[in-house]
JSON list of C-alpha atoms in Angstrom, two decimals:
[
{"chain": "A", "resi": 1, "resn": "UNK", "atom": "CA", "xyz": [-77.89, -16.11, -25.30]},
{"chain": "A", "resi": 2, "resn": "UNK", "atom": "CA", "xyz": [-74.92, -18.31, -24.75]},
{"chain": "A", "resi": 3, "resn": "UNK", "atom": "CA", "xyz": [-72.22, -17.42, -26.62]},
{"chain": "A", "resi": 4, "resn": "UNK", "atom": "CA", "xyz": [-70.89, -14.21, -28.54]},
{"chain": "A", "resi": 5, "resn": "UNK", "atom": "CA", "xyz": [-69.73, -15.66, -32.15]},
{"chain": "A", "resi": 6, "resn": "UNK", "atom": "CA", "xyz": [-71.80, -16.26, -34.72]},
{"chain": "A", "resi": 7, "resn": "UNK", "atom": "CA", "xyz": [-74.96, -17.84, -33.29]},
{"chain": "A", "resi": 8, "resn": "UNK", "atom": "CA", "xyz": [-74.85, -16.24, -30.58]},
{"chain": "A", "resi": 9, "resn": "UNK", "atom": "CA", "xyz": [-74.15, -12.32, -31.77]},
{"chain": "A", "resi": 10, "resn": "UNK", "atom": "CA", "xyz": [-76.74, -12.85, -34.25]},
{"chain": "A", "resi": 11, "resn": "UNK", "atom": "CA", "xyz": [-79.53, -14.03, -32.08]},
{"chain": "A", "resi": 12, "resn": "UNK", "atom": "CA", "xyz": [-78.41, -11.22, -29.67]},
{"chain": "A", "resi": 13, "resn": "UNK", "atom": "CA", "xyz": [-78.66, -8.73, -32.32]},
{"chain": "A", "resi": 14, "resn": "UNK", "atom": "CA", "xyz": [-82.25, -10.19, -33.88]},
{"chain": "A", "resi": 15, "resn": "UNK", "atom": "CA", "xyz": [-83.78, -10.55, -30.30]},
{"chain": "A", "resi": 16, "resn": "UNK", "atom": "CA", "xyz": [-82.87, -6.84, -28.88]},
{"chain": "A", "resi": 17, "resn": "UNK", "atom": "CA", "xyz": [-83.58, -5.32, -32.90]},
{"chain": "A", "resi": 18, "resn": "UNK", "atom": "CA", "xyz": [-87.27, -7.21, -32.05]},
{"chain": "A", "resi": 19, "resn": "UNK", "atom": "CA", "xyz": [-87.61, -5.64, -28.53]},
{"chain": "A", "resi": 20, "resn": "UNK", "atom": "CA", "xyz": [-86.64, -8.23, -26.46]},
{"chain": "A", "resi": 21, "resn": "UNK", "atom": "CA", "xyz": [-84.20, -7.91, -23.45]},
{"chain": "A", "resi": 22, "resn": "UNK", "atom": "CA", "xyz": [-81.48, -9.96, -23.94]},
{"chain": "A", "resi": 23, "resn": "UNK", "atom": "CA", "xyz": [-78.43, -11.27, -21.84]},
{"chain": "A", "resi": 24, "resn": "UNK", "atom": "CA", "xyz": [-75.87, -12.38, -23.91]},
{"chain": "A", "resi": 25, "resn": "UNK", "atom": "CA", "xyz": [-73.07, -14.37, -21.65]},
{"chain": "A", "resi": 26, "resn": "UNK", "atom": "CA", "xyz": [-69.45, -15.23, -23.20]},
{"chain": "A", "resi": 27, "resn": "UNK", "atom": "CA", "xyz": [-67.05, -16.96, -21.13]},
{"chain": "A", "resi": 28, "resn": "UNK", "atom": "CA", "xyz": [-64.42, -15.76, -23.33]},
{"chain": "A", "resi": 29, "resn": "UNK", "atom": "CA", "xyz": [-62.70, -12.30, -22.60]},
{"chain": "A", "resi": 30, "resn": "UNK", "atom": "CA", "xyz": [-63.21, -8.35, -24.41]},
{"chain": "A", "resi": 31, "resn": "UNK", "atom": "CA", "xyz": [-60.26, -7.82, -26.86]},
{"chain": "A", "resi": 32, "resn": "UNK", "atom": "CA", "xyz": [-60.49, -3.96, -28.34]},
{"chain": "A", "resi": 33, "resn": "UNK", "atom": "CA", "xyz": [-58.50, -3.31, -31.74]},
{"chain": "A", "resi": 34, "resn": "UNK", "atom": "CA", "xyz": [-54.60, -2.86, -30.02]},
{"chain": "A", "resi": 35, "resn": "UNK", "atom": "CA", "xyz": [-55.61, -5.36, -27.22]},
{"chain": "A", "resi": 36, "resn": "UNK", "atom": "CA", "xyz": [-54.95, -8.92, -29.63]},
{"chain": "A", "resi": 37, "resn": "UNK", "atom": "CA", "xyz": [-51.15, -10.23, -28.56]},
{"chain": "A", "resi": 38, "resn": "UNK", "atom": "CA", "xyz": [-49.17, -9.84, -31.53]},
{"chain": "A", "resi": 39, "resn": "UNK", "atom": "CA", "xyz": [-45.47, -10.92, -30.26]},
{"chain": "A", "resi": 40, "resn": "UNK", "atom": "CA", "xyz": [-45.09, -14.86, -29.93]},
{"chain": "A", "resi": 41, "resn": "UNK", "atom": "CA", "xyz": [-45.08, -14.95, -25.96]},
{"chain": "A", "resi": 42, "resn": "UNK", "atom": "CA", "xyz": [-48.22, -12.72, -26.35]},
{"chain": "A", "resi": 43, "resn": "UNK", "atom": "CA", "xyz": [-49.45, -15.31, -28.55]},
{"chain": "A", "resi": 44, "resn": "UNK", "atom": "CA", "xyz": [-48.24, -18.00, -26.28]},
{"chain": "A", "resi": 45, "resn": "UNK", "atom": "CA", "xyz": [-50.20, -16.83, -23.29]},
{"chain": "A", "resi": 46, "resn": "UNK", "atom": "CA", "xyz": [-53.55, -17.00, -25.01]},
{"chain": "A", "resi": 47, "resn": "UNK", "atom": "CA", "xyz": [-53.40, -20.51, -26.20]},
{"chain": "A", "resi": 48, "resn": "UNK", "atom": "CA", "xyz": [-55.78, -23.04, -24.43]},
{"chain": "A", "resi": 49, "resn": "UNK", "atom": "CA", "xyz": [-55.76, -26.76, -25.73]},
{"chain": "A", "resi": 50, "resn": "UNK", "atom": "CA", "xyz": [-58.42, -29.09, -24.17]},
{"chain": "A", "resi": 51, "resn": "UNK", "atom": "CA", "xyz": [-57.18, -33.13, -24.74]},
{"chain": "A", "resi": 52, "resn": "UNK", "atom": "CA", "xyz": [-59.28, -36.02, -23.88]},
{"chain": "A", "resi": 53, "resn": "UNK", "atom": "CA", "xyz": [-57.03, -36.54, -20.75]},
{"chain": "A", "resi": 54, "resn": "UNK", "atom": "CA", "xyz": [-56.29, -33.01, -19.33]},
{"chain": "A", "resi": 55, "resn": "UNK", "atom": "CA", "xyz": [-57.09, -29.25, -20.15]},
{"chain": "A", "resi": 56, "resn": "UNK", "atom": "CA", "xyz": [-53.50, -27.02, -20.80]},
{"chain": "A", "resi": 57, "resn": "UNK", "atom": "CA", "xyz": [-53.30, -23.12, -20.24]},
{"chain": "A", "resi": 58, "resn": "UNK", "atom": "CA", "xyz": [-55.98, -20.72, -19.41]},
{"chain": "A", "resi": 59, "resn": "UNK", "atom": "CA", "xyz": [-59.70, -21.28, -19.71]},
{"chain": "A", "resi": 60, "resn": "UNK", "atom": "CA", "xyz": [-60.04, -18.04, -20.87]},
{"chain": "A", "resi": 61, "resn": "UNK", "atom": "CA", "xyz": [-57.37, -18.26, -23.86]},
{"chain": "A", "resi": 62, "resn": "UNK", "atom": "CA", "xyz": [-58.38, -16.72, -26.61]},
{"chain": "A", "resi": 63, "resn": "UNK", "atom": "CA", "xyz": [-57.09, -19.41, -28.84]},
{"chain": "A", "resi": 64, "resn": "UNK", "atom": "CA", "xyz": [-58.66, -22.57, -28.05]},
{"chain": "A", "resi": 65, "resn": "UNK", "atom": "CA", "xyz": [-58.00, -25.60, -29.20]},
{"chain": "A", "resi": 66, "resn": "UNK", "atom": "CA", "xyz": [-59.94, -28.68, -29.00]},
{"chain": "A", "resi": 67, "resn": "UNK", "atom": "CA", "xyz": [-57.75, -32.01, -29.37]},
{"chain": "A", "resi": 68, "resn": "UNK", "atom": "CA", "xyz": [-60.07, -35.10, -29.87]},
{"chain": "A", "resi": 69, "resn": "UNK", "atom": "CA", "xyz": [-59.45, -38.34, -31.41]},
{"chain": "A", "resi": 70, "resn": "UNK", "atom": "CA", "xyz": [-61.18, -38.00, -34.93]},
{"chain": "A", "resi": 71, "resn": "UNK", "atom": "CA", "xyz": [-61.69, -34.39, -35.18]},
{"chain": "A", "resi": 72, "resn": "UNK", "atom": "CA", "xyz": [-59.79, -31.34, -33.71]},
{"chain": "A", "resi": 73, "resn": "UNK", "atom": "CA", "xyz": [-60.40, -27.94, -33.90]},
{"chain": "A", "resi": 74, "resn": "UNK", "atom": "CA", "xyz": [-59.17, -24.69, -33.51]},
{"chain": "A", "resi": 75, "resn": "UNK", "atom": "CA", "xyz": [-61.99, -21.55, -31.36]},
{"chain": "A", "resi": 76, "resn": "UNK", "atom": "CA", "xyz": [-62.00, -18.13, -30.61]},
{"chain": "A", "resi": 77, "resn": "UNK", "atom": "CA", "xyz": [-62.66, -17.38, -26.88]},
{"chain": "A", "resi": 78, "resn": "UNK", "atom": "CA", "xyz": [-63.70, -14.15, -26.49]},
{"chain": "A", "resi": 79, "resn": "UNK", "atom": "CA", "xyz": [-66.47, -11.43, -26.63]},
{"chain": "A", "resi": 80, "resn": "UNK", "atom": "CA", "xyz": [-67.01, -12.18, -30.65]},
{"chain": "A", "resi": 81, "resn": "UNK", "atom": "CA", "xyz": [-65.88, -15.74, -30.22]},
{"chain": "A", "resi": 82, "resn": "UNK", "atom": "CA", "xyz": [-64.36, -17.22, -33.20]},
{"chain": "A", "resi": 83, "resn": "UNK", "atom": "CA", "xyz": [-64.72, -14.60, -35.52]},
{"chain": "A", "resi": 84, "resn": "UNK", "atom": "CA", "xyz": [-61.82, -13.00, -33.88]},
{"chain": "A", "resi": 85, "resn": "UNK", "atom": "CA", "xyz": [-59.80, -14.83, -35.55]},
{"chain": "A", "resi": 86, "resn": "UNK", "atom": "CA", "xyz": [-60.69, -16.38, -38.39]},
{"chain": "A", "resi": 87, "resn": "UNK", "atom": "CA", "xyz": [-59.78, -15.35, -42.01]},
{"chain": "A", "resi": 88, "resn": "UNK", "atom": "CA", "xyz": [-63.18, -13.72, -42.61]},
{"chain": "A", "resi": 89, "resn": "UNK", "atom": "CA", "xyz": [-63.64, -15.33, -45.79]},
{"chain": "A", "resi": 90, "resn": "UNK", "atom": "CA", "xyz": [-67.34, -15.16, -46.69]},
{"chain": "A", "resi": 91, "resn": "UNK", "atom": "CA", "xyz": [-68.12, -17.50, -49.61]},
{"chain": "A", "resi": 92, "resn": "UNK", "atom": "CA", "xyz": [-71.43, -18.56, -50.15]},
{"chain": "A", "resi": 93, "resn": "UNK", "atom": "CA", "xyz": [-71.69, -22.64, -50.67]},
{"chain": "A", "resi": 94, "resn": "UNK", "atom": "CA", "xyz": [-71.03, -24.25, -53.61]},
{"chain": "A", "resi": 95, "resn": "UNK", "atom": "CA", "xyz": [-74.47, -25.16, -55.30]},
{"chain": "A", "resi": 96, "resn": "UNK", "atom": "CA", "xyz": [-73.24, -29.22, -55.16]},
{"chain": "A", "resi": 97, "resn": "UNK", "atom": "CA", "xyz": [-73.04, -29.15, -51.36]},
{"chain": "A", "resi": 98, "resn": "UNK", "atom": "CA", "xyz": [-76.71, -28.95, -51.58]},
{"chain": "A", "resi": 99, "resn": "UNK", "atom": "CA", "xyz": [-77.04, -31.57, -54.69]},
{"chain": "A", "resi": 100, "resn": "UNK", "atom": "CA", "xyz": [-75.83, -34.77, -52.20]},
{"chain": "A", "resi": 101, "resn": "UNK", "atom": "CA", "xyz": [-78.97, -36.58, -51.84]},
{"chain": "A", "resi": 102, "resn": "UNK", "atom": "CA", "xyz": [-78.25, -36.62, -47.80]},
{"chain": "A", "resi": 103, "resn": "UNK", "atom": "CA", "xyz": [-79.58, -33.12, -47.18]},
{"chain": "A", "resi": 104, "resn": "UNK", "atom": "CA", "xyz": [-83.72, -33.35, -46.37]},
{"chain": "A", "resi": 105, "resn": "UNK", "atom": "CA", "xyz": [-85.73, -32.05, -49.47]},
{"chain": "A", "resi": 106, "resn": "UNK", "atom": "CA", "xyz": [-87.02, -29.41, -46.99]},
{"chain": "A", "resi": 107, "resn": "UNK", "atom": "CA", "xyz": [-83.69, -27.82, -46.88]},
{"chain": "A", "resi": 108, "resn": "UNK", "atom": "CA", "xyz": [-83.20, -28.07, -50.30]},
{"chain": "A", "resi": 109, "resn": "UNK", "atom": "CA", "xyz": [-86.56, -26.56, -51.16]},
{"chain": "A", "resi": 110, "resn": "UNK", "atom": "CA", "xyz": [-85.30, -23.60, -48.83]},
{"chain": "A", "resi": 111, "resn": "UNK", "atom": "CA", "xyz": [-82.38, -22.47, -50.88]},
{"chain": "A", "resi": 112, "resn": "UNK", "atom": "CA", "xyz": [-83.69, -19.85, -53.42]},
{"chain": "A", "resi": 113, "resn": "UNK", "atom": "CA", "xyz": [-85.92, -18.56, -50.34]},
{"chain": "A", "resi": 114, "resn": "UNK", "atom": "CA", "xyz": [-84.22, -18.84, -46.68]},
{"chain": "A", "resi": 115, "resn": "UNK", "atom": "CA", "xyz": [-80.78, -19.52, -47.76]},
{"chain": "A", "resi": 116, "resn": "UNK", "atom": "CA", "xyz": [-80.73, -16.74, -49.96]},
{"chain": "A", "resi": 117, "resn": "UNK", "atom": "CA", "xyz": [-82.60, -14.50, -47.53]},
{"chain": "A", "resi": 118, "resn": "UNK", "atom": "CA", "xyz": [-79.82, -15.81, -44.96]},
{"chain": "A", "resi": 119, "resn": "UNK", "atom": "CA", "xyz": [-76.90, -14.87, -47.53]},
{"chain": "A", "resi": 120, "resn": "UNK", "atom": "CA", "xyz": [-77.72, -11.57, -47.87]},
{"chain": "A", "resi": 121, "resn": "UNK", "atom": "CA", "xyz": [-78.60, -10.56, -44.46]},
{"chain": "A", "resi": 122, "resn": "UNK", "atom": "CA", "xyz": [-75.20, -11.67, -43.49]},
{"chain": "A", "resi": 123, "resn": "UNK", "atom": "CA", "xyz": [-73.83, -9.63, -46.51]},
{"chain": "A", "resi": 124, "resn": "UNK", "atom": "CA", "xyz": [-75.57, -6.60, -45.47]},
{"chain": "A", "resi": 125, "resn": "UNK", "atom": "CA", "xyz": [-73.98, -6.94, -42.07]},
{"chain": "A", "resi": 126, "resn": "UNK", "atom": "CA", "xyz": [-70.53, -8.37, -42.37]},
{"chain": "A", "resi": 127, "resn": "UNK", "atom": "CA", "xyz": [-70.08, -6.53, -46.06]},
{"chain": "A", "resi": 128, "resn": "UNK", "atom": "CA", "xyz": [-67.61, -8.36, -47.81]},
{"chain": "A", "resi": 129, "resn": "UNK", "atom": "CA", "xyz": [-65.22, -7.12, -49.98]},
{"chain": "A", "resi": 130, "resn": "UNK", "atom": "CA", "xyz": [-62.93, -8.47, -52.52]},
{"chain": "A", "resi": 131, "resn": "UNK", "atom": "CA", "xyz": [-58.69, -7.20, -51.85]},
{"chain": "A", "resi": 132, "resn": "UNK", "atom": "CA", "xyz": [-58.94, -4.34, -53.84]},
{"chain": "A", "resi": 133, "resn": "UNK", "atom": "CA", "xyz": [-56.95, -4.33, -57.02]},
{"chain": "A", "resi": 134, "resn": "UNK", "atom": "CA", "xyz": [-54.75, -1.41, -56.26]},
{"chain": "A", "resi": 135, "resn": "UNK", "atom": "CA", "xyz": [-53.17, -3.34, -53.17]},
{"chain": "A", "resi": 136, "resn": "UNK", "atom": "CA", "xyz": [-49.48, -4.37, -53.47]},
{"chain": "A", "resi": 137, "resn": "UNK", "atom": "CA", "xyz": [-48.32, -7.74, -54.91]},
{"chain": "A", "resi": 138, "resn": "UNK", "atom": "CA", "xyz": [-49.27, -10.34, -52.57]},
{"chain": "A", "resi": 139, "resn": "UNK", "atom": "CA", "xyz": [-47.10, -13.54, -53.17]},
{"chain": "A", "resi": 140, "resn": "UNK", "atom": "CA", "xyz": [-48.92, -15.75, -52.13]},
{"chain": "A", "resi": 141, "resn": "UNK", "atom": "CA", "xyz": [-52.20, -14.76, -54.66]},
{"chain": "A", "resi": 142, "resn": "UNK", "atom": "CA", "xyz": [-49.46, -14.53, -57.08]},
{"chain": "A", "resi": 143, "resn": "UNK", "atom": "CA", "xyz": [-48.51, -18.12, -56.36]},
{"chain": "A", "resi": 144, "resn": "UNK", "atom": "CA", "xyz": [-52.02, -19.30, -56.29]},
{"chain": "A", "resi": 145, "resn": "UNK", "atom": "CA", "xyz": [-53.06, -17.80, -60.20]},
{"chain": "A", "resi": 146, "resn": "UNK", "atom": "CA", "xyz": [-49.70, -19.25, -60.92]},
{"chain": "A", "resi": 147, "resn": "UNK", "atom": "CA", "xyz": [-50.95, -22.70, -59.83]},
{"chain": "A", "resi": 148, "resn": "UNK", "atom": "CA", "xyz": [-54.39, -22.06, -61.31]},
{"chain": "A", "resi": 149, "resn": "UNK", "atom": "CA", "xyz": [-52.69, -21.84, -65.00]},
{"chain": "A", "resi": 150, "resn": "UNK", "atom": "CA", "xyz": [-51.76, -25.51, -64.56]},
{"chain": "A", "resi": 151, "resn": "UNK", "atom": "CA", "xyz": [-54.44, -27.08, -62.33]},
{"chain": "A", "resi": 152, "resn": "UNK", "atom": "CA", "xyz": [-58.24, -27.50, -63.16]},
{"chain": "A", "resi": 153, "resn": "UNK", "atom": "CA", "xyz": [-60.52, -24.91, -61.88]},
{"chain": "A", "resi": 154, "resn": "UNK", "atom": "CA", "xyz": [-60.36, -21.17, -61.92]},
{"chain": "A", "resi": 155, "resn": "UNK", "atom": "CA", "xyz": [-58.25, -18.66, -59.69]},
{"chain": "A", "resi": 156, "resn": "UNK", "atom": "CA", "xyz": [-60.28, -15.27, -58.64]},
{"chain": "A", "resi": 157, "resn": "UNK", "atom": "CA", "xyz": [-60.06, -13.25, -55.01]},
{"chain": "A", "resi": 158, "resn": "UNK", "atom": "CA", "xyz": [-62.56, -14.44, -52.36]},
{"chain": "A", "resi": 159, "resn": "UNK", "atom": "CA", "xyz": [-64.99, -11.63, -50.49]},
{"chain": "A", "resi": 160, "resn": "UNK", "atom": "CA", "xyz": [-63.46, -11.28, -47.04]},
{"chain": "A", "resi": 161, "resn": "UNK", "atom": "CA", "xyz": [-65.31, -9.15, -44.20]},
{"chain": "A", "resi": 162, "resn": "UNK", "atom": "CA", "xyz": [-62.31, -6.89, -44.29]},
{"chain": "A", "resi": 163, "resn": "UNK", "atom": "CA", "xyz": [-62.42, -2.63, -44.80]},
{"chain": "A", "resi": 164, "resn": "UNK", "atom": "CA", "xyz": [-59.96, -0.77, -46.73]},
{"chain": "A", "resi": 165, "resn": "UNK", "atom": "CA", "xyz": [-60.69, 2.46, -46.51]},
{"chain": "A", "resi": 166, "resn": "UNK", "atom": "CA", "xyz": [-60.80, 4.58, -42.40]},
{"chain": "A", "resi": 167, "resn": "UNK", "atom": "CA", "xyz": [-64.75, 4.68, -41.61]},
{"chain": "A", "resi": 168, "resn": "UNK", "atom": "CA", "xyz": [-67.59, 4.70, -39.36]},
{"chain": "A", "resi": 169, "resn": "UNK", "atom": "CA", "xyz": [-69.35, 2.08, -40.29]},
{"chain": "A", "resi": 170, "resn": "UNK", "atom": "CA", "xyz": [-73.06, 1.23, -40.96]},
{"chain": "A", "resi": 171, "resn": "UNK", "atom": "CA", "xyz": [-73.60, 0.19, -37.17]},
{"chain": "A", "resi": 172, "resn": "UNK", "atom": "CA", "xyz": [-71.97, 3.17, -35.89]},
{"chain": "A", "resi": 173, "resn": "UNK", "atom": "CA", "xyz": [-68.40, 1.90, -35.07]},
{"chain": "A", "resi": 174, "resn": "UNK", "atom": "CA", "xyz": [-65.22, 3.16, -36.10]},
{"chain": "A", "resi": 175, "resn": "UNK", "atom": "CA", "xyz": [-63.07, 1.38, -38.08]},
{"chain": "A", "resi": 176, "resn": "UNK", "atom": "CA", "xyz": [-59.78, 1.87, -39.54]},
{"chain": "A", "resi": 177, "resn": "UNK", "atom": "CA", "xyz": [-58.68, 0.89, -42.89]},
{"chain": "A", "resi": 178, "resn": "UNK", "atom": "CA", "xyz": [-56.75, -2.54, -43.44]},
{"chain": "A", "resi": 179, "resn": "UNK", "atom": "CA", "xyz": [-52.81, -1.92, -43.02]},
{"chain": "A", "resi": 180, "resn": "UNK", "atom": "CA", "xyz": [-52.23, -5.58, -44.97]},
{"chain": "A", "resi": 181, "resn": "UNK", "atom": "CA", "xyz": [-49.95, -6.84, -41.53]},
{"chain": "A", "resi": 182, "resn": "UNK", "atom": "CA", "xyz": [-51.52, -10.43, -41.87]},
{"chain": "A", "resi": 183, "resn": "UNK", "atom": "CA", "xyz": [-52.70, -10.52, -38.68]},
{"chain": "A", "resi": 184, "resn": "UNK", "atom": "CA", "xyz": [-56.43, -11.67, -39.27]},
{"chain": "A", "resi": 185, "resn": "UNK", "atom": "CA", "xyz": [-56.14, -14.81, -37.82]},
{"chain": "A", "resi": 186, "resn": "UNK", "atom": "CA", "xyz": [-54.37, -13.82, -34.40]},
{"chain": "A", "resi": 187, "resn": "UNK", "atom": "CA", "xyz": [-56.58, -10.90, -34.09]},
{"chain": "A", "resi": 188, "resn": "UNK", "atom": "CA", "xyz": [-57.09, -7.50, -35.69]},
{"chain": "A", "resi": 189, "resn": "UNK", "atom": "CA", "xyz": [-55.53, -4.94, -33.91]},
{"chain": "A", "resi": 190, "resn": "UNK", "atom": "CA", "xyz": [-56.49, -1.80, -36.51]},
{"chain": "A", "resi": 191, "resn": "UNK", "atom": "CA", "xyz": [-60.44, -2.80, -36.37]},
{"chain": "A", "resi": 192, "resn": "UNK", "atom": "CA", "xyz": [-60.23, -3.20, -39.80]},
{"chain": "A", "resi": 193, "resn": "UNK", "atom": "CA", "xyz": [-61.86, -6.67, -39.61]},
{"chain": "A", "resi": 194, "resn": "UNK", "atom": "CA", "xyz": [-65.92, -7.15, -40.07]},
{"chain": "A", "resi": 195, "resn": "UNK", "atom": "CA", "xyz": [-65.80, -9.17, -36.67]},
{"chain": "A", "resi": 196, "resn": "UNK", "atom": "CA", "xyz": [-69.31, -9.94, -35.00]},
{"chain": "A", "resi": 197, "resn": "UNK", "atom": "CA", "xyz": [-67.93, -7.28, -32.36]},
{"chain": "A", "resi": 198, "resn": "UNK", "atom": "CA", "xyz": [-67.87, -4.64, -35.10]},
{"chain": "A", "resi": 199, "resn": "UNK", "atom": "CA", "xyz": [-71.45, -5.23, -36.05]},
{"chain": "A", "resi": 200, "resn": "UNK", "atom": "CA", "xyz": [-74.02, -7.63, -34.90]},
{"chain": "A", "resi": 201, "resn": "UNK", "atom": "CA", "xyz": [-72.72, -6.95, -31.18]},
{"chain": "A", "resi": 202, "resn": "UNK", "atom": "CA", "xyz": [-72.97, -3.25, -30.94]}
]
């Protein structure tokens, strides 16, 4: 298996729970919970950027950025690829995605079966969570209800693959509760985030 992130952990995981030997490579590097940089030179060191024209800073940065001419976008490199440092929202798709006439009516005819069956094996692994309510003001939910008052739509907490309580989890890997730092998205250095090397990996 090529690749530790989503795809890949997941095929890892299904292949070896089915028997199979598996070899999972990842070109990226092992960060442990205490290991993510969390000081801008830290930070600094772990940035890649690929352009058209030239490749800047390591290839083994665990912040890799691709810069292209219509599209650019922003990678984890490491064991757990970009899970590492993503927000770990996990929202399921709005129902109109799936209404645009584009998608095959073989994938459409899939979503109360597959999709759903896809949904909640992900759930069962990556357990999301909603910020519990007990949790300090946060300004900027505060800010968004404000907004929501005034603008169409409705404002409500999304699940996030985030533990707030100090556990061993389902998998068997110990986890600490979330301290609330903000530092999902540069890498979680308490293990309080449901990253693919909290659960699908091990």
């Amino acid at each position: 298996v090529i690749g530790s992130g989503y795809g890949g952990a997941i095929a890892a995981s299904r292949l070896a729970r089915a028997g199979r030997q598996v070899c999972l490579l990842e070109r990226g590097k092992e960060f442990q919970p205490g290991e993510y940089p969390d000081t801008g030179p830290e930070a600094f060191a772990e940035v890649q950027i690929d352009f058209p024209e030239c490749h800047v800073g390591t290839r083994t940065g665990l912040y890799d950025v691709r810069v292209n001419d219509d599209l650019n976008v922003v990678m984890g490199c490491g064991l757990g690829g970009t899970s590492l440092i993503n927000a770990n929202v996990s929202l399921r798709a709005d129902e109109r995605v799936f209404a645009d006439p584009r998608w095959p009516d073989a994938v459409r005819a899939d979503l109360p079966t597959r999709l759903e069956d896809g949904y909640r094996r992900a759930e069962e692994m990556l357990k999301p969570t909603l910020l519990p309510d007990d949790v300090a003001e946060v300004p900027k939910l505060q800010a968004l209800a404000a907004s929501s008052t005034v603008l169409p739509g409705h404002f409500s907490r999304l699940p996030i693959n985030v533990n707030f309580t100090d556990q061993v989890n389902h998998v068997g890997v110990s986890q600490q509760a979330c301290t609330r730092c903000g530092d999902c998205v540069s890498g979680c250095n308490y293990g309080a985030k449901n990253t693919v090397l909290m659960n699908y990996l091990p």
